[in-house]
Amino acid sequence: MSFTMSIGSKAIDFKLPATDGKSYSLNDFDEADTLVLFFTCNHCPYVIGSDEVTRATAEKYKSMGVKFVGINSNSKNTYADDDFPHMVSRMEELNFPWIYLYDESQEIARAYGALRTPHFYIFNKERKLIYTGRGVDNPKNSDLITVNDLDRALGEITSGKPVSVAVTNPLGCNVKWDGKDAHWMPPEACDLIL
């Protein structure tokens, strides 16, 4: 069994606090035809380098029933800037068009098999996984992006087409697991990194 979620898997429920002061579960997004869950954080240069591209993609597909939900699962003990107060201040400053959830226990990251920040998962109306992997081919430097896999997949989905490339390798920093150094990954996840 691979560490990360495989295509066709059902979305796993959660109950997590958000930067807007509310808590959210999977069913809070039932109205969305397509749900994009992505593991992200406050400090990673791959996240920061591609956040505005992700914002543009989220805004582009918002009117087509696509909802974006970011989840920060990084350990504040491994990287202090990834704590909840920094999440709140980041959202206040940048006003991203997504709900930003805090997975402090890291249980949701483990359940989904999050490998990197950012790591995207797209679920259809039945909440089956139809795309997982990277957002773009150069998340650290948006000037060098030549492929936007997230936009391509959402363009296909919202046009009623199958996703032509359903799995890509997520590009970014490792999820910062509690009690592990910043470069640790679950051994079974290492097989997935090309």
Short mmCIF file of C-alpha atoms in Angstrom, two decimals:
data_model
loop_
_atom_site.label_atom_id
_atom_site.label_comp_id
_atom_site.label_asym_id
_atom_site.label_seq_id
_atom_site.Cartn_x
_atom_site.Cartn_y
_atom_site.Cartn_z
CA MET A 1 0.00 0.00 0.00
CA SER A 2 1.36 3.39 -0.92
CA PHE A 3 1.65 6.13 1.68
CA THR A 4 -0.38 8.70 -0.24
CA MET A 5 -4.04 8.41 -1.25
CA SER A 6 -4.69 6.70 -4.57
CA ILE A 7 -7.01 7.75 -7.41
CA GLY A 8 -10.62 6.71 -6.76
CA SER A 9 -10.25 6.85 -2.97
CA LYS A 10 -13.00 8.57 -1.03
CA ALA A 11 -12.23 11.81 0.79
CA ILE A 12 -11.62 11.25 4.50
CA ASP A 13 -13.67 13.28 6.96
CA PHE A 14 -12.10 15.76 9.36
CA LYS A 15 -13.05 18.31 12.00
CA LEU A 16 -10.49 21.09 12.05
CA PRO A 17 -10.34 24.71 13.23
CA ALA A 18 -9.94 27.45 10.64
CA THR A 19 -8.38 30.89 10.72
CA ASP A 20 -11.87 32.44 10.47
CA GLY A 21 -12.71 31.21 13.98
CA LYS A 22 -14.97 28.35 12.86
CA SER A 23 -14.39 24.60 12.64
CA TYR A 24 -15.08 22.66 9.46
CA SER A 25 -15.86 19.09 8.47
CA LEU A 26 -15.98 17.56 5.01
CA ASN A 27 -19.77 17.97 4.82
CA ASP A 28 -19.44 21.74 5.23
CA PHE A 29 -18.33 21.75 1.59
CA ASP A 30 -21.15 19.58 0.23
CA GLU A 31 -22.34 22.37 -2.07
CA ALA A 32 -19.09 22.26 -4.06
CA ASP A 33 -19.16 20.20 -7.27
CA THR A 34 -15.38 19.87 -7.05
CA LEU A 35 -13.32 20.07 -3.86
CA VAL A 36 -9.62 20.91 -3.88
CA LEU A 37 -7.90 20.01 -0.61
CA PHE A 38 -4.27 21.02 -0.43
CA PHE A 39 -1.65 20.68 2.24
CA THR A 40 0.16 23.94 2.68
CA CYS A 41 1.83 26.03 5.38
CA ASN A 42 3.07 29.52 6.26
CA HIS A 43 6.79 29.47 5.53
CA CYS A 44 7.70 27.03 2.73
CA PRO A 45 9.31 28.80 -0.26
CA TYR A 46 7.44 26.47 -2.64
CA VAL A 47 4.14 27.54 -1.06
CA ILE A 48 5.03 31.22 -0.99
CA GLY A 49 6.38 31.08 -4.55
CA SER A 50 3.15 29.62 -5.95
CA ASP A 51 0.45 31.05 -3.66
CA GLU A 52 -0.56 33.76 -6.14
CA VAL A 53 -0.86 31.20 -8.95
CA THR A 54 -2.99 29.03 -6.66
CA ARG A 55 -5.08 32.12 -5.82
CA ALA A 56 -5.63 32.85 -9.53
CA THR A 57 -6.67 29.23 -10.16
CA ALA A 58 -9.07 29.23 -7.19
CA GLU A 59 -10.67 32.48 -8.35
CA LYS A 60 -10.86 31.29 -11.97
CA TYR A 61 -12.92 28.20 -11.08
CA LYS A 62 -14.91 29.55 -8.11
CA SER A 63 -17.98 30.29 -10.26
CA MET A 64 -17.82 26.74 -11.68
CA GLY A 65 -18.51 25.05 -8.35
CA VAL A 66 -14.89 24.50 -7.31
CA LYS A 67 -14.01 25.06 -3.64
CA PHE A 68 -10.43 25.31 -2.31
CA VAL A 69 -9.51 24.29 1.25
CA GLY A 70 -5.95 24.62 2.56
CA ILE A 71 -4.71 22.48 5.44
CA ASN A 72 -1.60 23.24 7.48
CA SER A 73 -0.31 20.07 9.13
CA ASN A 74 3.23 21.22 9.84
CA SER A 75 4.46 20.84 13.40
CA LYS A 76 4.94 24.14 15.20
CA ASN A 77 7.58 22.32 17.27
CA THR A 78 9.60 21.63 14.11
CA TYR A 79 8.95 25.04 12.54
CA ALA A 80 7.51 27.74 14.86
CA ASP A 81 6.26 29.97 12.02
CA ASP A 82 3.72 27.28 11.11
CA ASP A 83 1.72 27.71 14.32
CA PHE A 84 -1.92 28.79 14.31
CA PRO A 85 -1.38 32.50 15.18
CA HIS A 86 0.91 32.82 12.15
CA MET A 87 -1.78 31.19 10.00
CA VAL A 88 -4.33 33.76 11.19
CA SER A 89 -2.02 36.71 10.53
CA ARG A 90 -1.09 35.34 7.10
CA MET A 91 -4.73 35.07 6.06
CA GLU A 92 -5.47 38.55 7.43
CA GLU A 93 -2.58 39.96 5.43
CA LEU A 94 -3.08 38.07 2.16
CA ASN A 95 -6.82 37.30 2.16
CA PHE A 96 -6.57 34.06 0.19
CA PRO A 97 -9.82 32.75 -1.38
CA TRP A 98 -9.84 29.51 0.58
CA ILE A 99 -10.62 28.18 4.03
CA TYR A 100 -7.36 27.63 5.95
CA LEU A 101 -7.51 24.72 8.40
CA TYR A 102 -5.08 23.68 11.14
CA ASP A 103 -4.29 19.97 11.51
CA GLU A 104 -2.28 20.27 14.71
CA SER A 105 -2.39 16.52 15.49
CA GLN A 106 -1.21 15.76 11.92
CA GLU A 107 -3.82 12.96 11.78
CA ILE A 108 -5.37 14.32 8.57
CA ALA A 109 -2.00 14.65 6.83
CA ARG A 110 -1.29 11.03 7.71
CA ALA A 111 -4.75 9.89 6.61
CA TYR A 112 -4.38 11.58 3.22
CA GLY A 113 -0.71 10.74 2.86
CA ALA A 114 0.45 14.33 2.44
CA LEU A 115 4.00 14.32 1.12
CA ARG A 116 4.89 17.94 0.49
CA THR A 117 3.80 21.53 0.89
CA PRO A 118 2.03 22.19 -1.34
CA HIS A 119 0.33 18.87 -2.20
CA PHE A 120 -3.03 19.02 -4.00
CA TYR A 121 -5.95 16.58 -3.98
CA ILE A 122 -8.98 17.13 -6.24
CA PHE A 123 -12.24 15.33 -5.42
CA ASN A 124 -15.33 15.12 -7.64
CA LYS A 125 -18.95 15.61 -6.48
CA GLU A 126 -18.99 12.06 -5.08
CA ARG A 127 -15.78 13.00 -3.23
CA LYS A 128 -13.68 10.47 -5.06
CA LEU A 129 -10.08 11.44 -5.75
CA ILE A 130 -9.54 12.36 -9.40
CA TYR A 131 -6.21 14.21 -9.23
CA THR A 132 -3.29 14.31 -6.81
CA GLY A 133 0.13 15.90 -6.96
CA ARG A 134 1.70 19.23 -7.80
CA GLY A 135 0.00 22.47 -8.67
CA VAL A 136 2.65 23.70 -11.10
CA ASP A 137 6.02 22.53 -12.40
CA ASN A 138 8.02 25.31 -10.71
CA PRO A 139 6.28 26.31 -7.47
CA LYS A 140 9.33 28.05 -6.03
CA ASN A 141 9.57 30.58 -8.88
CA SER A 142 6.35 31.53 -10.65
CA ASP A 143 8.31 33.23 -13.45
CA LEU A 144 9.61 29.82 -14.52
CA ILE A 145 6.27 27.97 -14.56
CA THR A 146 5.61 26.22 -17.88
CA VAL A 147 2.98 23.69 -16.75
CA ASN A 148 -0.01 24.32 -14.47
CA ASP A 149 -1.30 20.82 -13.71
CA LEU A 150 -3.91 22.07 -11.26
CA ASP A 151 -5.43 24.47 -13.79
CA ARG A 152 -5.34 21.79 -16.51
CA ALA A 153 -7.08 19.22 -14.31
CA LEU A 154 -9.75 21.68 -13.17
CA GLY A 155 -10.28 22.85 -16.75
CA GLU A 156 -10.90 19.26 -17.81
CA ILE A 157 -13.18 18.51 -14.85
CA THR A 158 -15.33 21.62 -15.28
CA SER A 159 -15.66 20.86 -19.00
CA GLY A 160 -16.97 17.36 -18.26
CA LYS A 161 -13.81 15.66 -19.49
CA PRO A 162 -11.74 13.01 -17.70
CA VAL A 163 -8.50 14.14 -16.10
CA SER A 164 -5.79 13.39 -18.66
CA VAL A 165 -2.95 13.19 -16.11
CA ALA A 166 -4.36 12.14 -12.75
CA VAL A 167 -1.13 11.73 -10.75
CA THR A 168 1.94 13.95 -10.65
CA ASN A 169 4.76 14.18 -8.16
CA PRO A 170 4.16 16.93 -5.59
CA LEU A 171 6.96 19.49 -5.53
CA GLY A 172 7.80 21.31 -2.31
CA CYS A 173 9.13 21.00 1.19
CA ASN A 174 8.51 17.84 3.20
CA VAL A 175 5.63 17.99 5.66
CA LYS A 176 7.23 18.93 9.00
CA TRP A 177 6.32 15.93 11.15
CA ASP A 178 6.32 16.41 14.91
CA GLY A 179 9.33 14.91 16.65
CA LYS A 180 11.22 14.53 13.37
CA ASP A 181 13.80 16.76 11.80
CA ALA A 182 12.78 19.00 8.94
CA HIS A 183 13.94 16.53 6.26
CA TRP A 184 12.32 13.34 7.61
CA MET A 185 9.70 11.51 5.56
CA PRO A 186 7.86 8.26 6.28
CA PRO A 187 9.97 5.49 4.69
CA GLU A 188 7.06 4.28 2.56
CA ALA A 189 6.69 7.80 1.12
CA CYS A 190 10.25 7.90 -0.16
CA ASP A 191 9.39 5.37 -2.86
CA LEU A 192 6.99 7.88 -4.38
CA ILE A 193 9.52 10.64 -4.86
CA LEU A 194 10.84 10.41 -8.40
#
